[in-house]
């Protein structure tokens, strides 16, 4: 019987492109397969990463992934926290708590990316502040997520002042610096997607500001660019910095950018011009046209308008053929969410042409916390 191990995977020739090393802003990744960021609300109540998390994350590195992106980590002790039991990077104690997690992953030669996030208006659990902040006083659509301890509708946020915006930007910078210098992360991903604060600024219907942060797409992407600049300044040129971008949101799955490819050009083009090292694009089904029934995918557009940035593709790609097509479509790397939860050894399975386990939603219910049953997968 054929067996595969990490050092010498037996790779079907057709899947070989997924197992080519990749240089990402100077960081060498052993292959093109990444774990997508997934919030599992399994930190301590005070935002420290737990032993359970260390165990959970190590399995992905052992299973052959070439890069692990963490769950969204909150950045400051103001309005960024989104969920109870979410890990933070808001002080050195929280940063220290990641060391055993990183040790377990990096021991396999696998780099780890800290995803930094500010929840903005869709925060549903923050132990530092009452209430939420957002670009504008617009109550978010949808309902809070029970599997992250939420109930009912979202609260009405207050509109951020310039000082609060500056604090949020500084929070990203401080958290990025701590993630790299204290915890030992290899790279940083700024969460600009999925309906959280930076996406609230980028989205037409959640941003009604008439100052320099609102209006045209170019103005609405400004906050993400400011955060990118600050993070870059704080971590230095040698640390890869990426931004995650989506159209859909956790509270609006079907949102599409109103101006289609013109918006894509502004968003990806300005990130590329700002020197982003990678853009992580997520769509529900990443191989489908970004707008309407025909035309290019969002992955393709990211590469087209930010050719110097590496593109990470995500969204229902946990099939070897789909993952390879994403590479052919412009991606440099493919990230897996639910496919990785069900198959922490997905790369080894791809390499050995073994079938994947189906994702079982029981993993995420009734709460999304890491389950003991999962740790034996
Ligand atoms: C339990 C769970 C938690 C998630 N948490 C995050 C998160 O913290 N940050 C983020 O950018 N995306 C998050 N996502 C979205 C995933 O990264 C990914 O985009 C989504 O699962 C679609 O990819 P897939 O089809 O490979 O699962 C989460 C998804 C799941 C299932």
Tab-separated table of C-alpha atoms and ligand atoms in Angstrom:
chain	number	residue	atom	x	y	z
A	1	UNK	CA	0.000	0.000	0.000
A	2	UNK	CA	1.188	3.514	-0.720
A	3	UNK	CA	1.824	5.685	2.284
A	4	UNK	CA	2.749	9.331	2.419
A	5	UNK	CA	4.638	11.269	4.999
A	6	UNK	CA	5.378	14.953	5.176
A	7	UNK	CA	8.953	14.779	4.005
A	8	UNK	CA	8.290	12.485	1.066
A	9	UNK	CA	4.675	12.739	0.011
A	10	UNK	CA	3.722	10.491	-2.864
A	11	UNK	CA	2.017	13.037	-5.004
A	12	UNK	CA	-0.150	12.216	-7.934
A	13	UNK	CA	1.406	14.044	-10.881
A	14	UNK	CA	-1.859	15.871	-11.521
A	15	UNK	CA	-1.825	17.339	-8.002
A	16	UNK	CA	1.842	18.252	-8.069
A	17	UNK	CA	1.178	21.971	-8.505
A	18	UNK	CA	-0.386	22.050	-5.030
A	19	UNK	CA	2.814	20.696	-3.527
A	20	UNK	CA	5.237	23.202	-5.002
A	21	UNK	CA	6.909	25.415	-2.380
A	22	UNK	CA	5.917	29.072	-2.400
A	23	UNK	CA	7.860	32.146	-1.394
A	24	UNK	CA	5.495	34.558	0.304
A	25	UNK	CA	7.113	37.907	0.999
A	26	UNK	CA	10.365	36.114	1.803
A	27	UNK	CA	8.730	33.331	3.832
A	28	UNK	CA	9.126	29.894	2.298
A	29	UNK	CA	6.019	27.730	2.496
A	30	UNK	CA	6.429	23.996	1.877
A	31	UNK	CA	3.282	23.755	-0.273
A	32	UNK	CA	0.217	25.667	-1.496
A	33	UNK	CA	-2.310	24.331	1.033
A	34	UNK	CA	-3.367	26.574	3.937
A	35	UNK	CA	-5.778	26.332	6.833
A	36	UNK	CA	-8.357	29.128	6.576
A	37	UNK	CA	-9.016	31.284	9.635
A	38	UNK	CA	-11.728	29.809	11.859
A	39	UNK	CA	-13.036	31.278	15.096
A	40	UNK	CA	-13.503	28.518	17.655
A	41	UNK	CA	-14.182	30.501	20.861
A	42	UNK	CA	-11.853	28.233	22.844
A	43	UNK	CA	-9.546	30.753	24.494
A	44	UNK	CA	-9.795	31.600	28.179
A	45	UNK	CA	-12.363	34.214	29.106
A	46	UNK	CA	-9.486	36.701	29.423
A	47	UNK	CA	-8.450	36.132	25.794
A	48	UNK	CA	-5.445	33.877	26.329
A	49	UNK	CA	-4.870	31.004	23.929
A	50	UNK	CA	-5.503	27.661	25.649
A	51	UNK	CA	-3.841	24.226	25.698
A	52	UNK	CA	-6.838	22.925	23.767
A	53	UNK	CA	-6.054	25.381	20.993
A	54	UNK	CA	-2.409	24.259	20.905
A	55	UNK	CA	-3.542	20.677	20.450
A	56	UNK	CA	-6.106	21.647	17.786
A	57	UNK	CA	-3.719	23.719	15.671
A	58	UNK	CA	-0.786	21.298	15.832
A	59	UNK	CA	-2.832	18.637	14.015
A	60	UNK	CA	-3.008	20.767	10.870
A	61	UNK	CA	0.770	21.084	10.687
A	62	UNK	CA	1.184	17.361	11.326
A	63	UNK	CA	-1.386	16.753	8.588
A	64	UNK	CA	0.827	18.460	6.016
A	65	UNK	CA	-0.596	21.984	5.633
A	66	UNK	CA	1.961	24.470	4.355
A	67	UNK	CA	0.580	27.455	6.285
A	68	UNK	CA	-1.867	27.968	9.140
A	69	UNK	CA	-3.930	31.137	9.414
A	70	UNK	CA	-5.337	31.508	12.917
A	71	UNK	CA	-8.846	32.426	13.864
A	72	UNK	CA	-9.574	36.145	14.066
A	73	UNK	CA	-7.733	37.609	17.057
A	74	UNK	CA	-8.968	40.877	18.568
A	75	UNK	CA	-6.534	43.744	18.595
A	76	UNK	CA	-7.270	46.143	21.467
A	77	UNK	CA	-9.058	46.592	24.792
A	78	UNK	CA	-11.619	48.922	23.321
A	79	UNK	CA	-14.206	47.883	20.734
A	80	UNK	CA	-12.449	45.180	18.714
A	81	UNK	CA	-13.487	42.026	20.569
A	82	UNK	CA	-16.273	40.172	18.764
A	83	UNK	CA	-16.964	37.091	20.804
A	84	UNK	CA	-16.678	35.681	24.300
A	85	UNK	CA	-13.733	33.265	24.529
A	86	UNK	CA	-12.146	34.807	21.445
A	87	UNK	CA	-8.355	35.057	21.755
A	88	UNK	CA	-6.803	38.523	21.864
A	89	UNK	CA	-3.480	40.190	21.079
A	90	UNK	CA	-4.189	43.243	23.171
A	91	UNK	CA	-1.445	42.833	25.798
A	92	UNK	CA	1.773	40.890	26.269
A	93	UNK	CA	0.063	38.232	28.404
A	94	UNK	CA	-2.252	37.348	25.546
A	95	UNK	CA	0.673	37.390	23.119
A	96	UNK	CA	2.703	35.070	25.398
A	97	UNK	CA	-0.170	32.611	25.547
A	98	UNK	CA	0.270	31.900	21.821
A	99	UNK	CA	3.836	30.619	22.266
A	100	UNK	CA	2.901	26.967	22.932
A	101	UNK	CA	0.447	27.092	19.997
A	102	UNK	CA	3.128	28.406	17.660
A	103	UNK	CA	5.733	26.013	18.975
A	104	UNK	CA	3.543	23.021	18.052
A	105	UNK	CA	2.958	24.251	14.508
A	106	UNK	CA	6.388	25.677	13.735
A	107	UNK	CA	8.093	22.480	14.956
A	108	UNK	CA	6.760	20.914	11.741
A	109	UNK	CA	8.337	23.658	9.640
A	110	UNK	CA	4.989	25.307	9.040
A	111	UNK	CA	4.634	29.118	9.244
A	112	UNK	CA	1.760	30.635	11.206
A	113	UNK	CA	-0.185	33.746	10.269
A	114	UNK	CA	-2.029	35.784	12.911
A	115	UNK	CA	-5.379	36.979	11.639
A	116	UNK	CA	-6.115	40.302	13.329
A	117	UNK	CA	-9.692	41.488	13.479
A	118	UNK	CA	-11.896	44.262	14.770
A	119	UNK	CA	-15.544	43.214	14.926
A	120	UNK	CA	-17.075	46.703	14.739
A	121	UNK	CA	-20.865	46.722	14.651
A	122	UNK	CA	-21.234	42.952	14.663
A	123	UNK	CA	-19.453	42.401	17.954
A	124	UNK	CA	-21.626	40.189	20.121
A	125	UNK	CA	-19.370	39.798	23.150
A	126	UNK	CA	-16.843	42.334	24.428
A	127	UNK	CA	-15.604	42.324	28.015
A	128	UNK	CA	-13.978	45.759	27.717
A	129	UNK	CA	-16.760	48.035	26.489
A	130	UNK	CA	-20.525	48.356	26.409
A	131	UNK	CA	-21.994	48.955	22.954
A	132	UNK	CA	-20.416	48.745	19.520
A	133	UNK	CA	-18.845	51.140	17.031
A	134	UNK	CA	-19.089	51.310	13.244
A	135	UNK	CA	-18.607	53.734	10.384
A	136	UNK	CA	-22.208	54.917	10.736
A	137	UNK	CA	-25.217	54.538	13.027
A	138	UNK	CA	-26.777	51.704	11.051
A	139	UNK	CA	-28.043	48.621	12.824
A	140	UNK	CA	-26.510	45.504	11.230
A	141	UNK	CA	-28.867	43.188	9.422
A	142	UNK	CA	-29.245	39.569	10.475
A	143	UNK	CA	-29.032	38.016	13.910
A	144	UNK	CA	-26.216	37.242	16.310
A	145	UNK	CA	-24.698	33.777	16.067
A	146	UNK	CA	-25.758	31.402	18.862
A	147	UNK	CA	-22.758	29.122	18.269
A	148	UNK	CA	-20.620	32.070	19.353
A	149	UNK	CA	-22.798	32.765	22.425
A	150	UNK	CA	-24.960	35.414	20.708
A	151	UNK	CA	-28.710	35.957	20.976
A	152	UNK	CA	-31.140	38.244	19.206
A	153	UNK	CA	-30.443	41.071	16.835
A	154	UNK	CA	-27.294	43.172	16.734
A	155	UNK	CA	-27.188	46.404	18.694
A	156	UNK	CA	-27.242	49.836	17.097
A	157	UNK	CA	-23.629	50.997	16.870
A	158	UNK	CA	-22.343	54.507	17.404
A	159	UNK	CA	-20.468	56.206	14.576
A	160	UNK	CA	-16.721	56.278	15.119
A	161	UNK	CA	-15.067	59.602	15.789
A	162	UNK	CA	-11.755	60.413	14.125
A	163	UNK	CA	-10.045	59.702	17.444
A	164	UNK	CA	-11.705	56.289	17.671
A	165	UNK	CA	-10.660	55.497	14.100
A	166	UNK	CA	-7.079	56.457	14.955
A	167	UNK	CA	-7.256	54.210	18.043
A	168	UNK	CA	-8.515	51.287	15.970
A	169	UNK	CA	-5.674	51.737	13.463
A	170	UNK	CA	-3.133	51.939	16.289
A	171	UNK	CA	-4.718	48.827	17.834
A	172	UNK	CA	-4.027	46.827	14.669
A	173	UNK	CA	-0.447	48.097	14.632
A	174	UNK	CA	0.195	47.295	18.291
A	175	UNK	CA	-1.356	43.857	17.957
A	176	UNK	CA	0.693	43.085	14.835
A	177	UNK	CA	3.888	44.137	16.558
A	178	UNK	CA	3.085	41.956	19.591
A	179	UNK	CA	2.099	39.021	17.388
A	180	UNK	CA	5.490	39.073	15.687
A	181	UNK	CA	7.852	40.332	18.391
A	182	UNK	CA	6.335	38.696	21.488
A	183	UNK	CA	4.393	35.658	20.297
A	184	UNK	CA	6.609	34.770	17.316
A	185	UNK	CA	4.115	34.720	14.455
A	186	UNK	CA	5.606	34.492	10.955
A	187	UNK	CA	3.119	36.773	9.208
A	188	UNK	CA	0.005	38.866	9.747
A	189	UNK	CA	-3.359	38.815	7.982
A	190	UNK	CA	-5.574	41.872	8.418
A	191	UNK	CA	-9.219	40.834	8.443
A	192	UNK	CA	-10.816	43.095	5.888
A	193	UNK	CA	-13.617	40.674	5.017
A	194	UNK	CA	-16.821	38.975	6.156
A	195	UNK	CA	-18.680	41.978	7.544
A	196	UNK	CA	-16.315	43.039	10.335
A	197	UNK	CA	-15.150	46.625	10.927
A	198	UNK	CA	-12.903	47.110	7.888
A	199	UNK	CA	-15.527	45.513	5.646
A	200	UNK	CA	-18.194	47.751	7.224
A	201	UNK	CA	-16.167	50.732	6.030
A	202	UNK	CA	-15.700	49.168	2.601
A	203	UNK	CA	-19.383	48.336	2.128
A	204	UNK	CA	-21.702	50.937	0.613
A	205	UNK	CA	-24.763	50.236	2.754
A	206	UNK	CA	-22.970	50.166	6.137
A	207	UNK	CA	-20.869	53.272	5.471
A	208	UNK	CA	-22.834	56.505	5.092
A	209	UNK	CA	-19.984	58.780	6.120
A	210	UNK	CA	-19.438	62.030	4.302
A	211	UNK	CA	-15.845	62.529	5.442
A	212	UNK	CA	-12.696	61.050	3.916
A	213	UNK	CA	-13.677	57.546	5.144
A	214	UNK	CA	-16.914	57.365	3.138
A	215	UNK	CA	-18.328	57.971	-0.317
A	216	UNK	CA	-16.548	56.403	-3.285
A	217	UNK	CA	-15.085	52.895	-3.193
A	218	UNK	CA	-11.659	54.521	-3.085
A	219	UNK	CA	-12.612	56.372	0.091
A	220	UNK	CA	-14.309	53.363	1.649
A	221	UNK	CA	-11.220	51.140	1.239
A	222	UNK	CA	-9.080	53.876	2.824
A	223	UNK	CA	-9.311	52.495	6.355
A	224	UNK	CA	-8.015	49.078	5.254
A	225	UNK	CA	-5.120	50.832	3.524
A	226	UNK	CA	-4.357	52.899	6.631
A	227	UNK	CA	-4.338	49.746	8.743
A	228	UNK	CA	-2.079	48.026	6.223
A	229	UNK	CA	0.317	50.974	6.317
A	230	UNK	CA	0.403	51.032	10.112
A	231	UNK	CA	0.889	47.264	10.403
A	232	UNK	CA	3.670	47.361	7.820
A	233	UNK	CA	5.331	50.219	9.694
A	234	UNK	CA	5.165	48.314	12.995
A	235	UNK	CA	6.339	44.884	11.808
A	236	UNK	CA	8.892	46.010	9.228
A	237	UNK	CA	9.444	45.056	5.626
A	238	UNK	CA	10.598	41.499	6.307
A	239	UNK	CA	7.317	40.210	7.747
A	240	UNK	CA	4.650	39.253	5.194
A	241	UNK	CA	1.419	41.197	5.626
A	242	UNK	CA	-1.820	40.240	3.894
A	243	UNK	CA	-5.429	41.391	3.796
A	244	UNK	CA	-8.513	39.204	3.609
A	245	UNK	CA	-11.260	40.421	1.271
A	246	UNK	CA	-14.777	39.127	0.564
A	247	UNK	CA	-18.048	40.287	-0.872
A	248	UNK	CA	-20.255	38.182	1.437
A	249	UNK	CA	-20.605	38.836	5.149
A	250	UNK	CA	-21.470	36.627	8.094
A	251	UNK	CA	-24.702	38.624	8.304
A	252	UNK	CA	-25.283	38.956	4.535
A	253	UNK	CA	-24.203	35.935	2.499
A	254	UNK	CA	-25.276	37.227	-0.886
A	255	UNK	CA	-23.765	40.714	-0.969
A	256	UNK	CA	-22.082	41.729	-4.235
A	257	UNK	CA	-20.029	44.857	-4.875
A	258	UNK	CA	-22.337	47.287	-6.609
A	259	UNK	CA	-19.888	48.393	-9.297
A	260	UNK	CA	-18.607	44.910	-10.038
A	261	UNK	CA	-15.201	44.771	-11.670
A	262	UNK	CA	-14.673	48.538	-11.236
A	263	UNK	CA	-14.818	48.018	-7.485
A	264	UNK	CA	-12.483	45.028	-7.764
A	265	UNK	CA	-9.996	47.185	-9.646
A	266	UNK	CA	-10.047	49.877	-6.955
A	267	UNK	CA	-9.948	47.463	-4.019
A	268	UNK	CA	-7.323	45.006	-5.260
A	269	UNK	CA	-5.392	47.643	-7.188
A	270	UNK	CA	-5.006	49.915	-4.177
A	271	UNK	CA	-3.955	47.029	-1.919
A	272	UNK	CA	-1.402	46.014	-4.533
A	273	UNK	CA	-0.125	49.584	-4.897
A	274	UNK	CA	0.224	49.753	-1.107
A	275	UNK	CA	2.604	46.796	-1.227
A	276	UNK	CA	0.462	44.106	0.345
A	277	UNK	CA	2.273	40.741	0.267
A	278	UNK	CA	-0.826	38.602	-0.101
A	279	UNK	CA	-4.540	38.995	-0.661
A	280	UNK	CA	-6.774	36.287	0.763
A	281	UNK	CA	-9.962	36.186	-1.268
A	282	UNK	CA	-12.968	34.333	0.052
A	283	UNK	CA	-16.212	33.585	-1.785
A	284	UNK	CA	-18.888	30.973	-1.060
A	285	UNK	CA	-17.856	29.025	-4.175
A	286	UNK	CA	-14.554	30.500	-5.270
A	287	UNK	CA	-14.640	29.063	-8.798
A	288	UNK	CA	-17.863	30.890	-9.730
A	289	UNK	CA	-18.008	34.244	-11.566
A	290	UNK	CA	-17.645	37.093	-9.100
A	291	UNK	CA	-20.515	39.084	-10.583
A	292	UNK	CA	-23.552	37.673	-12.391
A	293	UNK	CA	-23.633	34.464	-14.384
A	294	UNK	CA	-20.471	34.878	-16.391
A	295	UNK	CA	-17.072	36.492	-16.186
A	296	UNK	CA	-13.984	36.189	-14.047
A	297	UNK	CA	-13.802	34.950	-10.480
A	298	UNK	CA	-12.783	37.213	-7.624
A	299	UNK	CA	-9.544	35.216	-7.404
A	300	UNK	CA	-8.803	36.036	-11.019
A	301	UNK	CA	-9.553	39.720	-10.468
A	302	UNK	CA	-7.329	39.880	-7.404
A	303	UNK	CA	-4.414	38.583	-9.481
A	304	UNK	CA	-5.262	40.819	-12.408
A	305	UNK	CA	-5.303	44.035	-10.385
A	306	UNK	CA	-2.622	43.159	-7.808
A	307	UNK	CA	-0.202	41.080	-9.879
A	308	UNK	CA	2.695	41.468	-7.451
A	309	UNK	CA	0.737	40.115	-4.484
A	310	UNK	CA	0.310	36.415	-3.779
A	311	UNK	CA	-3.356	35.425	-3.931
A	312	UNK	CA	-4.835	32.950	-1.479
A	313	UNK	CA	-8.139	31.481	-2.681
A	314	UNK	CA	-10.834	30.193	-0.340
A	315	UNK	CA	-14.376	28.874	-0.630
A	316	UNK	CA	-15.548	25.305	-1.073
A	317	UNK	CA	-12.306	24.226	-2.713
A	318	UNK	CA	-11.801	20.989	-0.767
A	319	UNK	CA	-11.543	18.765	-3.807
A	320	UNK	CA	-8.211	18.277	-5.466
A	321	UNK	CA	-9.544	19.272	-8.911
A	322	UNK	CA	-11.138	22.468	-7.593
A	323	UNK	CA	-8.030	23.395	-5.620
A	324	UNK	CA	-5.826	22.949	-8.673
A	325	UNK	CA	-8.207	24.954	-10.856
A	326	UNK	CA	-7.931	27.818	-8.367
A	327	UNK	CA	-4.167	27.814	-8.929
A	328	UNK	CA	-4.770	27.870	-12.669
A	329	UNK	CA	-7.171	30.775	-12.199
A	330	UNK	CA	-4.577	33.033	-10.558
A	331	UNK	CA	-4.253	31.784	-6.988
A	332	UNK	CA	-0.844	31.063	-5.518
A	333	UNK	CA	-2.273	29.209	-2.574
A	334	UNK	CA	-5.578	27.601	-1.559
A	335	UNK	CA	-7.110	27.825	1.927
A	336	UNK	CA	-9.553	25.324	3.380
A	337	UNK	CA	-12.072	25.929	6.153
A	338	UNK	CA	-14.592	23.168	6.745
A	339	UNK	CA	-12.541	20.738	4.657
A	340	UNK	CA	-9.675	21.214	7.111
A	341	UNK	CA	-11.937	20.813	10.150
A	342	UNK	CA	-13.095	17.435	8.831
A	343	UNK	CA	-9.625	16.541	7.538
A	344	UNK	CA	-6.786	18.047	9.543
A	345	UNK	CA	-4.627	15.808	7.342
A	346	UNK	CA	-6.153	17.044	4.059
A	347	UNK	CA	-2.762	17.600	2.348
A	348	UNK	CA	-1.646	14.066	3.135
A	349	UNK	CA	-4.932	12.781	1.783
A	350	UNK	CA	-4.545	14.821	-1.402
A	351	UNK	CA	-0.994	13.578	-1.827
A	352	UNK	CA	-1.936	9.935	-1.330
A	353	UNK	CA	-5.199	10.232	-3.288
A	354	UNK	CA	-7.189	9.145	-0.257
A	355	UNK	CA	-10.841	10.203	0.054
A	356	UNK	CA	-11.742	13.133	2.293
A	357	UNK	CA	-14.109	12.856	5.245
A	358	UNK	CA	-17.309	14.866	4.842
A	359	UNK	CA	-17.656	17.886	7.093
A	360	UNK	CA	-19.950	17.077	10.024
A	361	UNK	CA	-21.738	20.187	11.372
A	362	UNK	CA	-21.787	18.522	14.808
A	363	UNK	CA	-18.215	19.828	15.149
A	364	UNK	CA	-19.651	23.335	15.417
A	365	UNK	CA	-22.699	22.685	17.590
A	366	UNK	CA	-24.269	23.751	19.798
A	367	UNK	CA	-21.203	25.977	20.352
A	368	UNK	CA	-18.340	26.412	17.892
A	369	UNK	CA	-15.723	25.525	20.505
A	370	UNK	CA	-13.061	22.880	19.884
A	371	UNK	CA	-14.491	19.454	20.730
A	372	UNK	CA	-12.597	16.604	22.378
A	373	UNK	CA	-13.888	14.291	19.627
A	374	UNK	CA	-12.268	16.494	17.023
A	375	UNK	CA	-8.856	16.318	18.625
A	376	UNK	CA	-8.627	12.611	17.842
A	377	UNK	CA	-9.208	13.185	14.091
B	1	LIG	C1	-16.400	27.811	12.370
B	1	LIG	C2	-15.928	28.828	11.401
B	1	LIG	C3	-15.280	29.954	11.881
B	1	LIG	C4	-14.792	30.939	11.012
B	1	LIG	N1	-14.104	31.999	11.517
B	1	LIG	C5	-13.483	32.866	10.673
B	1	LIG	C6	-12.578	33.853	11.160
B	1	LIG	O1	-12.283	33.955	12.359
B	1	LIG	N2	-12.010	34.681	10.253
B	1	LIG	C7	-12.275	34.596	8.916
B	1	LIG	O2	-11.755	35.369	8.122
B	1	LIG	N3	-13.112	33.645	8.433
B	1	LIG	C8	-13.685	32.765	9.275
B	1	LIG	N4	-14.462	31.750	8.767
B	1	LIG	C9	-14.622	31.602	7.317
B	1	LIG	C10	-13.617	30.584	6.776
B	1	LIG	O3	-12.287	31.080	6.870
B	1	LIG	C11	-13.909	30.241	5.307
B	1	LIG	O4	-13.897	31.446	4.577
B	1	LIG	C12	-15.254	29.570	5.114
B	1	LIG	O5	-15.380	28.452	5.979
B	1	LIG	C13	-15.420	29.104	3.673
B	1	LIG	O6	-14.385	28.211	3.311
B	1	LIG	P1	-14.641	26.626	3.180
B	1	LIG	O7	-15.676	26.466	2.122
B	1	LIG	O8	-13.321	26.042	2.831
B	1	LIG	O9	-15.163	26.169	4.524
B	1	LIG	C14	-14.978	30.779	9.629
B	1	LIG	C15	-15.640	29.642	9.140
B	1	LIG	C16	-16.084	28.676	10.003
B	1	LIG	C17	-16.741	27.437	9.445
